[in-house]
GROMACS .gro file of C-alpha atoms in nm:
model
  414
    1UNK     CA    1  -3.022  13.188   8.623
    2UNK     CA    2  -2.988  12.939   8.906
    3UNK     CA    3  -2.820  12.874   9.182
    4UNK     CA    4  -2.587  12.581   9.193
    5UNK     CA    5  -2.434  12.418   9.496
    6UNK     CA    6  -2.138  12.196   9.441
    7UNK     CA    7  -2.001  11.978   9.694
    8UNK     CA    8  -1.616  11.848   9.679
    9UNK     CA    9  -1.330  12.091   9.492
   10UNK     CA   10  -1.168  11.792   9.287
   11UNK     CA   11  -1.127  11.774   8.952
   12UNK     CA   12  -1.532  11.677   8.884
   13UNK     CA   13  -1.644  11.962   9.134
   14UNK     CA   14  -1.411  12.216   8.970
   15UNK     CA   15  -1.486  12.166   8.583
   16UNK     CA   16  -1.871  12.076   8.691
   17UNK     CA   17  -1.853  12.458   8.846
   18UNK     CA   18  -1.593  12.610   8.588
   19UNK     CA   19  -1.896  12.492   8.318
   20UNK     CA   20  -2.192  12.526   8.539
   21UNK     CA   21  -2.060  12.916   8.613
   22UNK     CA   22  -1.990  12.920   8.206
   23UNK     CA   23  -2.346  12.864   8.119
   24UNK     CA   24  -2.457  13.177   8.358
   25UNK     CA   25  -2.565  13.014   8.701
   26UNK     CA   26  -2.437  13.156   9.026
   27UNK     CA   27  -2.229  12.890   9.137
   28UNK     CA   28  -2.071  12.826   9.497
   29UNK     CA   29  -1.840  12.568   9.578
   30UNK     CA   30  -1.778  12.330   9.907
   31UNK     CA   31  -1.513  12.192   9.990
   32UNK     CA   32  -1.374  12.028  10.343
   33UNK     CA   33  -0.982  12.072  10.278
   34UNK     CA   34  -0.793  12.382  10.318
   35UNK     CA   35  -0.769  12.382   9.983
   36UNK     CA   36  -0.890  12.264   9.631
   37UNK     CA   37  -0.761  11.987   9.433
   38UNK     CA   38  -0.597  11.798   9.697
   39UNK     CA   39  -0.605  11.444   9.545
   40UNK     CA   40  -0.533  11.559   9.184
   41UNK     CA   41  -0.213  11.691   9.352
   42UNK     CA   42  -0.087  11.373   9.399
   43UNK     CA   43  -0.217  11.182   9.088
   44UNK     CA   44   0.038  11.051   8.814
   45UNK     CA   45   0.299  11.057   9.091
   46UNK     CA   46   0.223  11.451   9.106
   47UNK     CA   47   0.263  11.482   8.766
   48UNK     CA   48  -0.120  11.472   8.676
   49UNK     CA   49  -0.192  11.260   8.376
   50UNK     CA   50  -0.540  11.467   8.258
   51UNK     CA   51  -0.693  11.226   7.992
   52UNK     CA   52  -0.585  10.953   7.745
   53UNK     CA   53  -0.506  11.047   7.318
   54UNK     CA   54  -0.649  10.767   7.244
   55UNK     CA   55  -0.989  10.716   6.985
   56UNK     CA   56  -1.271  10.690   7.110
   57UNK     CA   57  -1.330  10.297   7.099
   58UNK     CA   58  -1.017  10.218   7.305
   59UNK     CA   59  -1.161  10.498   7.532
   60UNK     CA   60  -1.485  10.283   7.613
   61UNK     CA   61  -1.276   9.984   7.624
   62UNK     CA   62  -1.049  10.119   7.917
   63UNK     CA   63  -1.332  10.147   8.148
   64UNK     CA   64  -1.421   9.817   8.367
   65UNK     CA   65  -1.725   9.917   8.490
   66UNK     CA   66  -2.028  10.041   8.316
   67UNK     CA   67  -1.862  10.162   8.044
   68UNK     CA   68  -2.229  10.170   7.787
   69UNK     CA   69  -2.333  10.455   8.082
   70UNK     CA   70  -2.054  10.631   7.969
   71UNK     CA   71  -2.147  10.681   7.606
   72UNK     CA   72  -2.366  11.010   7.603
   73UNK     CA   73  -2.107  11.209   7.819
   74UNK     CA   74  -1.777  11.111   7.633
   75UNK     CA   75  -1.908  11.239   7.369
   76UNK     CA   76  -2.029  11.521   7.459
   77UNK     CA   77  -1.666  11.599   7.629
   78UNK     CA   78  -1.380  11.417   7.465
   79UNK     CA   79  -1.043  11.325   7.576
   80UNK     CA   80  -1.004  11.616   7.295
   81UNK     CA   81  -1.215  11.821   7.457
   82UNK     CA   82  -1.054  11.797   7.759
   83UNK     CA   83  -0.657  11.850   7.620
   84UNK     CA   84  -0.811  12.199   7.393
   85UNK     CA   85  -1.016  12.312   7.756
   86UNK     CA   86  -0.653  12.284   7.968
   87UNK     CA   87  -0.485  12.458   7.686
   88UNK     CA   88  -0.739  12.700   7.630
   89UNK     CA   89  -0.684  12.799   8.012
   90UNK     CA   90  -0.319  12.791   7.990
   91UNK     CA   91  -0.174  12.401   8.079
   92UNK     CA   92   0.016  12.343   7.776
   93UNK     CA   93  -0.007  11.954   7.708
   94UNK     CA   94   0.210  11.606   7.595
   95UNK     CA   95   0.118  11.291   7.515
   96UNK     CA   96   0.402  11.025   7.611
   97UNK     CA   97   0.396  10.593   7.654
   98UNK     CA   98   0.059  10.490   7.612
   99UNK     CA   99  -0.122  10.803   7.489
  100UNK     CA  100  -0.088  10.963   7.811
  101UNK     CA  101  -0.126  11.308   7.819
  102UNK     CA  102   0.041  11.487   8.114
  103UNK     CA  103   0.112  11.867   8.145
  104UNK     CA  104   0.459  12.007   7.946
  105UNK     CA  105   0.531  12.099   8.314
  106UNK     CA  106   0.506  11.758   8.437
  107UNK     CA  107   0.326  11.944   8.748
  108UNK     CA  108   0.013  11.889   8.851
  109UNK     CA  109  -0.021  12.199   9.047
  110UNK     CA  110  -0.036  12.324   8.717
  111UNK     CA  111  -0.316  12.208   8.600
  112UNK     CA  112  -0.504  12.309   8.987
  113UNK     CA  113  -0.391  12.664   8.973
  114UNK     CA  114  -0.524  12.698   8.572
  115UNK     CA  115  -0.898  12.569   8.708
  116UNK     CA  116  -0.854  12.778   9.022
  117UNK     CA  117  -0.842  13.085   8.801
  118UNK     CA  118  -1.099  12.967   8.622
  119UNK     CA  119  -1.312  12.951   8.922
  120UNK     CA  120  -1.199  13.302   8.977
  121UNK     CA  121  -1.286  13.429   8.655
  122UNK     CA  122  -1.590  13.313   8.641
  123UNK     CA  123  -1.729  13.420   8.966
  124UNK     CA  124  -1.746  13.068   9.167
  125UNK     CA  125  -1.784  13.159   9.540
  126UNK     CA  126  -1.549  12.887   9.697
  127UNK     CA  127  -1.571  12.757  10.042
  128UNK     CA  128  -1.249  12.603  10.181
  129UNK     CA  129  -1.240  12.415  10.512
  130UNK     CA  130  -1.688  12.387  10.503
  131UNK     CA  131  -1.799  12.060  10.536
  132UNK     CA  132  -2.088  11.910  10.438
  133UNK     CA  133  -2.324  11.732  10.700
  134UNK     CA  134  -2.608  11.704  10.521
  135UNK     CA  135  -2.803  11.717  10.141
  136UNK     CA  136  -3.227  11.793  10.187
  137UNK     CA  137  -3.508  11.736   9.920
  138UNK     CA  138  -3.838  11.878   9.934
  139UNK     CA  139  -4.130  11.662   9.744
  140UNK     CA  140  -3.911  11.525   9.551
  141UNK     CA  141  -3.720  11.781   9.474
  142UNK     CA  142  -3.345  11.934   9.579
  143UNK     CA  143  -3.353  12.209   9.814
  144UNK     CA  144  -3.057  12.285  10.068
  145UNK     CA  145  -2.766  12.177  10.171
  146UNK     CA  146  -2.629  12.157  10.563
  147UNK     CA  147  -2.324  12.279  10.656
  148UNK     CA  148  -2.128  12.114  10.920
  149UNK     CA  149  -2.184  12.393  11.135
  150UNK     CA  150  -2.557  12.371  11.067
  151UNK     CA  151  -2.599  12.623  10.837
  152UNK     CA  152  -2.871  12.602  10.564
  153UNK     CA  153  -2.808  12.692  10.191
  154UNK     CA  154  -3.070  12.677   9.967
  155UNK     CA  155  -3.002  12.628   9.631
  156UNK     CA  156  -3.180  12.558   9.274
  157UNK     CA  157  -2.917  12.233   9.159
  158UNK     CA  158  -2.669  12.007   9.372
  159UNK     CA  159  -2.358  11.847   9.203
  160UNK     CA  160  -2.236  11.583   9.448
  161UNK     CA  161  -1.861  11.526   9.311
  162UNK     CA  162  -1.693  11.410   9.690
  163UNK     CA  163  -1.481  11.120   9.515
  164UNK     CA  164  -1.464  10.807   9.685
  165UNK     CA  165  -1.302  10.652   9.966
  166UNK     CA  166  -0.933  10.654   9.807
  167UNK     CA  167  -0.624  10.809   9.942
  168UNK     CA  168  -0.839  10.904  10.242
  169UNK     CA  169  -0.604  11.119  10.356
  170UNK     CA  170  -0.707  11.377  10.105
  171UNK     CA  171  -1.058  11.392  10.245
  172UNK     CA  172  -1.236  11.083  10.060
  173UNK     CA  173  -1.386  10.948  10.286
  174UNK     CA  174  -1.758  10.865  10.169
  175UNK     CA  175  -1.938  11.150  10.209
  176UNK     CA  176  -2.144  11.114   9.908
  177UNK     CA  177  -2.254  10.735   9.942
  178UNK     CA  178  -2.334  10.877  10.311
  179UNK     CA  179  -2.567  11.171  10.067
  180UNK     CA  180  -2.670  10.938   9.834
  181UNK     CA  181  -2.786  10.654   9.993
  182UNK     CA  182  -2.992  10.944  10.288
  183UNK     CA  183  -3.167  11.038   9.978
  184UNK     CA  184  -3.292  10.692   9.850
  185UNK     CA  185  -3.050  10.612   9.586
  186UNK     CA  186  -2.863  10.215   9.609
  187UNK     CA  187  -2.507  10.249   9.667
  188UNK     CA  188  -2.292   9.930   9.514
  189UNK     CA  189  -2.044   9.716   9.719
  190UNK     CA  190  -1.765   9.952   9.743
  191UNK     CA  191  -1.346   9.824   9.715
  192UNK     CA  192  -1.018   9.963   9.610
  193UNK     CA  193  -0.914   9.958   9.292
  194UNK     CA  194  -0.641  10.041   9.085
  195UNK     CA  195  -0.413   9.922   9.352
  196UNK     CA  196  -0.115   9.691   9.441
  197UNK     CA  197  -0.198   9.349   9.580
  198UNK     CA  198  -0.014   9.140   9.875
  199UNK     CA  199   0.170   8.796   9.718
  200UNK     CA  200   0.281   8.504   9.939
  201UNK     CA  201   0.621   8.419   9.867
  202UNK     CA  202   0.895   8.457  10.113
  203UNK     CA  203   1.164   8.607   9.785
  204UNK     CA  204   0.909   8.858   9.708
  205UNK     CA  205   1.038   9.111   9.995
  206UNK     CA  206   1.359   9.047   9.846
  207UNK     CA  207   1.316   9.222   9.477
  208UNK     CA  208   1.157   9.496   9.675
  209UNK     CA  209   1.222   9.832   9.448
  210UNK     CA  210   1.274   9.601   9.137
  211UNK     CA  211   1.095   9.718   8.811
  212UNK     CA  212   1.077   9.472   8.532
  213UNK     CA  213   0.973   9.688   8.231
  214UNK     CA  214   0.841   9.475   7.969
  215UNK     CA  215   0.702   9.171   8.107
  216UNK     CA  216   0.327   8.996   8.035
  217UNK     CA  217   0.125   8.933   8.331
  218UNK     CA  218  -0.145   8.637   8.307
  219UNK     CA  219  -0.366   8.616   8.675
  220UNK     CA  220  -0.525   8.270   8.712
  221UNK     CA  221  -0.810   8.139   8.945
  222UNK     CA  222  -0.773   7.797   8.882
  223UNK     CA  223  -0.764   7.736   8.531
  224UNK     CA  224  -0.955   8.010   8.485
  225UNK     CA  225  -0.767   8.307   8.290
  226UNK     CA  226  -0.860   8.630   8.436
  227UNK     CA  227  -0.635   8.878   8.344
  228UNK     CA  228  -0.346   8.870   8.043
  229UNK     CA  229  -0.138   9.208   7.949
  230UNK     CA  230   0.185   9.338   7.882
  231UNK     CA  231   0.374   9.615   8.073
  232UNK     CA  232   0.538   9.720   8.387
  233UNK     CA  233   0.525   9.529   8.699
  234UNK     CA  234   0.697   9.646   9.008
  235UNK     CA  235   0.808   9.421   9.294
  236UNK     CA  236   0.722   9.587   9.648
  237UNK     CA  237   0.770   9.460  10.059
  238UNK     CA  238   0.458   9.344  10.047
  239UNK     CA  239   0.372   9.229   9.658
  240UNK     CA  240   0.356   9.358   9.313
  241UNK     CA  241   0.285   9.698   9.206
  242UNK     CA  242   0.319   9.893   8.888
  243UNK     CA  243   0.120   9.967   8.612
  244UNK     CA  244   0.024   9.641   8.487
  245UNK     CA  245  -0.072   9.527   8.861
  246UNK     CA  246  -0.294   9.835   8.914
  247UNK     CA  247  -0.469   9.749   8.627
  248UNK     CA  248  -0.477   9.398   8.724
  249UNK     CA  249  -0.621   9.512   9.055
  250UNK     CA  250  -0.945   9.649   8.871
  251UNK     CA  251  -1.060   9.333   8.671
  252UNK     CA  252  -0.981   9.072   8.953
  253UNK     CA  253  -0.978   9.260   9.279
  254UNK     CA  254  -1.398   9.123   9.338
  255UNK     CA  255  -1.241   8.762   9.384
  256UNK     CA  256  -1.073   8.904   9.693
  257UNK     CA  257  -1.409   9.058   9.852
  258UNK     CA  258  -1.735   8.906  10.030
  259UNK     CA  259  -1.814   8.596  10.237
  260UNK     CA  260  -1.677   8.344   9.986
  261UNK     CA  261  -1.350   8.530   9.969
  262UNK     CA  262  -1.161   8.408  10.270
  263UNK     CA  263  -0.824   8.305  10.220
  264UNK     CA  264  -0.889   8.356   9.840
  265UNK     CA  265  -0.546   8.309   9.628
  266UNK     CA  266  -0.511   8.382   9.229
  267UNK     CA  267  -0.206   8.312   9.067
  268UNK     CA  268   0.016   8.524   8.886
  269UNK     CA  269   0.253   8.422   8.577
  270UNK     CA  270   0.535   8.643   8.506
  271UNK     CA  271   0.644   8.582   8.157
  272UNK     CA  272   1.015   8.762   8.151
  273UNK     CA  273   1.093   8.718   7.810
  274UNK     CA  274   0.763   8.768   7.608
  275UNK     CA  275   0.954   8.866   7.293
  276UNK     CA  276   1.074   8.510   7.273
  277UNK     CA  277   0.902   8.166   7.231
  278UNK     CA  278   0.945   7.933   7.431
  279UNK     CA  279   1.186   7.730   7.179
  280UNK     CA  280   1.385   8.053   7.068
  281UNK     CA  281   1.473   8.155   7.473
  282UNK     CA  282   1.611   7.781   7.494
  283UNK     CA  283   1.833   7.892   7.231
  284UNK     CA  284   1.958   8.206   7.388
  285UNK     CA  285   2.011   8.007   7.721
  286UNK     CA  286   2.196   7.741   7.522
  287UNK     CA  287   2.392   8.025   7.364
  288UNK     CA  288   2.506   8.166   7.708
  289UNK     CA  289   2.570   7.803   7.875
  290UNK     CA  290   2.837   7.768   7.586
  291UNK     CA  291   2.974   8.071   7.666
  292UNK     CA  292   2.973   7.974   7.989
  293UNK     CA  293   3.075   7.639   7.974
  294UNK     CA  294   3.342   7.572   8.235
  295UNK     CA  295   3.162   7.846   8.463
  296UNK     CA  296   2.911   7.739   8.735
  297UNK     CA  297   2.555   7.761   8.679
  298UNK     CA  298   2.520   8.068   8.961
  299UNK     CA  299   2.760   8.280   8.723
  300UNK     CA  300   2.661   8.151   8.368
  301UNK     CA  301   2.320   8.349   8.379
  302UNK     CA  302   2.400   8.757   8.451
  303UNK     CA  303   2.305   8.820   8.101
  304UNK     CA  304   1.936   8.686   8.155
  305UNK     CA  305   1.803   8.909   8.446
  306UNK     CA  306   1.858   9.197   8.640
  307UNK     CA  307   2.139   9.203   8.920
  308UNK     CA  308   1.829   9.158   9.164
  309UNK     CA  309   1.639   8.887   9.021
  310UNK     CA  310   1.964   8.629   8.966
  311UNK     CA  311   1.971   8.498   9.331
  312UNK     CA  312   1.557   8.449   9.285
  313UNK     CA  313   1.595   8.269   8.993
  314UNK     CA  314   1.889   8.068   9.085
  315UNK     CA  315   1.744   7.977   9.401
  316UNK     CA  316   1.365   7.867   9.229
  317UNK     CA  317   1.524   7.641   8.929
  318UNK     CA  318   1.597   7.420   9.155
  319UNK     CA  319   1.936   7.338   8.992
  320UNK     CA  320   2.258   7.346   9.228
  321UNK     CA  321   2.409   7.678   9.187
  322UNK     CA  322   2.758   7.546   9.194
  323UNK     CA  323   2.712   7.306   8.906
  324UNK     CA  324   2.884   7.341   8.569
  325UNK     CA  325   2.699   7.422   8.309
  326UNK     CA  326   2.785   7.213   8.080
  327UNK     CA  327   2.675   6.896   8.309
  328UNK     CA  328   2.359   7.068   8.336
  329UNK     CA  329   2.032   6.810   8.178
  330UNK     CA  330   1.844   6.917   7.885
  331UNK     CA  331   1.512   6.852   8.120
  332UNK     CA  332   1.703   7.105   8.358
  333UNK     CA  333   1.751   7.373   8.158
  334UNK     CA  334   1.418   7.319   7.968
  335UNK     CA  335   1.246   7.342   8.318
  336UNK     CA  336   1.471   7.679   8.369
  337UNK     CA  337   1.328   7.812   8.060
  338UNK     CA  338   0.942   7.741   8.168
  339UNK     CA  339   1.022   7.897   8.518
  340UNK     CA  340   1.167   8.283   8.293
  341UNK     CA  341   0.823   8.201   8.102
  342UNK     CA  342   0.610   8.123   8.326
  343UNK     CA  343   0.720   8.233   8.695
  344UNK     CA  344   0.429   8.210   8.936
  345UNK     CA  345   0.331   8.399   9.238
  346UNK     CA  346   0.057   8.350   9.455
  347UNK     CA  347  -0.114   8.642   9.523
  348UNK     CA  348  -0.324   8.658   9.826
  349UNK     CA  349  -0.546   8.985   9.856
  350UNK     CA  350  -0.561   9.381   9.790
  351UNK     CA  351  -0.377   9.708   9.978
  352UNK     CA  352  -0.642   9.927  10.140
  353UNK     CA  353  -0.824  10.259  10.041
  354UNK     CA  354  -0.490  10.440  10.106
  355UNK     CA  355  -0.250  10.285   9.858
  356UNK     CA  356  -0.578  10.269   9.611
  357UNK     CA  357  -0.608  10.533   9.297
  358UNK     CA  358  -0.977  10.463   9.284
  359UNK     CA  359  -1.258  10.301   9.430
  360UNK     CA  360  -1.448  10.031   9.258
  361UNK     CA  361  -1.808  10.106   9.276
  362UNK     CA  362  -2.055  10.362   9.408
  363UNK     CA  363  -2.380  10.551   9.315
  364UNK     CA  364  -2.583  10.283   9.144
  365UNK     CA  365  -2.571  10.421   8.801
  366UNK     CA  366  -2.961  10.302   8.699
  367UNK     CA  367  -3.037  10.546   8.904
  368UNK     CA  368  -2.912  10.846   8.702
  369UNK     CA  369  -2.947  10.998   8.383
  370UNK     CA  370  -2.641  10.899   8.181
  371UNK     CA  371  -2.671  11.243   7.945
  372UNK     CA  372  -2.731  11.466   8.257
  373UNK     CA  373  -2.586  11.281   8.526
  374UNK     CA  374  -2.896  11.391   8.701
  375UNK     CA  375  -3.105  11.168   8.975
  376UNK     CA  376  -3.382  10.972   8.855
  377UNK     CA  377  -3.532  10.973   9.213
  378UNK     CA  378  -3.452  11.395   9.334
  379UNK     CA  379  -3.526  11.660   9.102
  380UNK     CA  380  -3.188  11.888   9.051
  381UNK     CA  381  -2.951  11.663   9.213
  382UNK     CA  382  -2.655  11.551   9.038
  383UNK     CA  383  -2.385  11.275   9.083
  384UNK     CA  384  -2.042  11.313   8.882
  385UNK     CA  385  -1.703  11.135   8.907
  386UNK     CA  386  -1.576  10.871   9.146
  387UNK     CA  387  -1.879  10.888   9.358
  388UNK     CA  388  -2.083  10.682   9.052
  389UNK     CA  389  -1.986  10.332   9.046
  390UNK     CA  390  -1.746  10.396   8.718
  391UNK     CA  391  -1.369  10.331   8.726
  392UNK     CA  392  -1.146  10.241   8.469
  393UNK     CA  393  -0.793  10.145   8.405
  394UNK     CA  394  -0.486  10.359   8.488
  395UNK     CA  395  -0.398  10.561   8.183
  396UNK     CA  396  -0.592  10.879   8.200
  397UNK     CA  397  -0.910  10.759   8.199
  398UNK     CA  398  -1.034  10.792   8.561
  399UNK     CA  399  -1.033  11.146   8.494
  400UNK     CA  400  -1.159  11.195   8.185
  401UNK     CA  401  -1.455  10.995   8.345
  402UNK     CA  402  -1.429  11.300   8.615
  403UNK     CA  403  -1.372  11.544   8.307
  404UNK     CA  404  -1.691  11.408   8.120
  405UNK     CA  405  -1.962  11.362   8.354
  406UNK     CA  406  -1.889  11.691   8.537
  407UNK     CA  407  -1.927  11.890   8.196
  408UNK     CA  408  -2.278  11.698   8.130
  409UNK     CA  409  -2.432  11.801   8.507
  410UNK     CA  410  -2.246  12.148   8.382
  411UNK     CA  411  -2.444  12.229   8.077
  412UNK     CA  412  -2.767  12.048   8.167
  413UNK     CA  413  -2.878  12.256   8.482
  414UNK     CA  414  -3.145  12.502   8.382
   0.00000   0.00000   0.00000
């Protein structure tokens, strides 16, 4: 039996101890917050989406970084495994939109107080409001771990599983690139990801609140295509939001970071009516300007956009709004049509660490063993969750990369 020190009571640090404490090891626990779980609280909008139901393949595929790393330990703890371990413990389980699987509850304090009893069950020792100061090696080797208050614990294994430097409010704030990095191990250019980005345009503050459900999204640098998908995009004060923007965030966020960055601006199309080509939604506004006929233009399109959006649109055709419709130009209305296909925003950087569901890089992942998530360079130290420079797109999948690579440091200390 050995003794394992774990350091950060999120979701990694509680199933890494929950499993650790399963296979027999005295486990204790560390955590800096008055209590455990603090940003899995607030994740899903407090509702806690665990994993994703989907196979395997489009599991992989929803990670943006380092996904082949990821092989050995989703695997050896599915998204499956995951949904039968939170029933098993008493979080009964949906899948809804998008394979996400949320608890029936729709609570995520829920799913906190099922691992918390785990930890009870199972013996952990936790240690609420203890920070960290300090991880030791000894030729090579783990050995202790300093407390804030300069207390030593000695220990047989370490699982590092502080997060990363998201929502720092709820404690991330670096500790274990501060760990890492003490200890010899290369810690990648860190940035927020999975979060809304600032846009340009004066009307953008002005659909503030606005959700447009089922839009497609294609970023640009240039004419280079960076991003294309399909879902929900929400307009904010500041920018664009939503699901489809977070994701966005994650696969073009880097163009926003480092020296060459500086004043950096990608472009955003907003197609509004993807369902239609180009050819058919000249039809439909055809259609309504014959409805319409004797009406002026600001009044002939309420069936085309949200109550919100009309004034935006209106104002960008560039077509007077008291005109009559039926004096409006073919080449104005077919230039009305490209703006509902095609309408573009500049957007001109990323919200900070606060607004951010995850942060885009971390422990350099060479570094560790991908099927024990132990260090290459410090004998019984382990790295698991958002510390290791893994994130992946909103859906689930963040924490079954949590999920995963805490079970593998789990089951592999000896």
């Amino acid at each position: 039996m050995s003794k394992v020190l774990i350091v950060g009571g999120g979701a990694a640090g509680m199933l890494a101890a929950v499993t650790a404490a399963e296979c027999g090891h005295q486990v204790e626990l560390y955590e800096k917050n008055e209590k455990l779980g603090k940003k899995l609280f607030i994740t899903g909008k407090g509702r806690c989406n665990i994993t994703n139901a989907c196979d395997m393949e489009q599991l992989l595929a929803s990670v943006v970084t380092n996904s082949k790393f990821l092989y050995s330990s989703f695997y050896g703890f599915t998204n499956q495994d995951t949904i039968d371990f939170f029933e098993r413990i008493g979080v009964r389980t949906k899948v809804e939109r998008g394979d996400r699987v949320f608890p029936q509850s729709d609570h995520s304090s829920d799913v906190i107080h099922a691992l918390e009893r785990e930890l009870r069950r199972k013996q952990v020792k936790v240690f609420l409001n203890t920070p960290v100061r300090q991880i030791q090696e000894e030729e090579g080797a783990f050995c202790c771990l300093v407390r804030k208050d300069g207390t030593k614990v000695s220990g047989d294994a370490c699982i590092i599983a502080t997060g990363g430097l998201s929502y720092q409010t709820t404690g991330s704030t670096g500790d274990g690139y501060k760990f890492a990095q003490e200890l010899g191990h290369q810690v990648t250019e860190c940035i927020p990801a999975l979060v809304p980005m600032t846009a340009e345009e004066s009307w953008v503050p002005e659909l503030q609140g606005l959700s447009l459900r089922n839009v497609r999204a294609i970023i640009w640098d240039g004419r280079k295509k960076l991003f294309e998908d399909f879902g929900e995009l929400l307009f904010t004060h500041y920018g664009v939001s939503g699901p489809l923007m977070l994701s966005a965030s994650s696969i073009v966020g880097k163009k926003f970071q480092g020296k060459k960055s500086d004043g950096k601006k990608l472009t955003l199309e907003i197609d509004l009516k993807p369902a239609l080509s180009e050819e058919q939604l000249d039809q439909r506004v055809l259609r309504d300007f014959g409805e319409n006929q004797n009406k002026q233009f600001k009044n002939a399109v309420g069936k085309l956009f949200p109550a919100k959006l009309i004034p935006i649109m209106i104002r960008l055709s560039g077509i007077d709004p008291e005109k009559k419709v039926n004096i409006i130009s073919k080449e104005e209305r077919q230039q009305f049509v490209g703006l509902i296909k095609h309408l573009p925003v500049t957007l001109t950087g990323l919200r900070d660490y606060n607004e951010a569901i995850v942060t885009k890089g971390g422990v350099k992942v060479k570094e560790i063993d991908p099927s024990t998530m132990e260090s290459k360079l410090i004998k019984g130290l382990y790295f698991v969750g958002e510390v290791l420079d893994l994130d992946a797109l909103t859906g689930g999948f963040n924490l079954q990369i949590a999920w995963s690579t805490a079970y593998a440091a789990g089951i592999s200390i000896e």
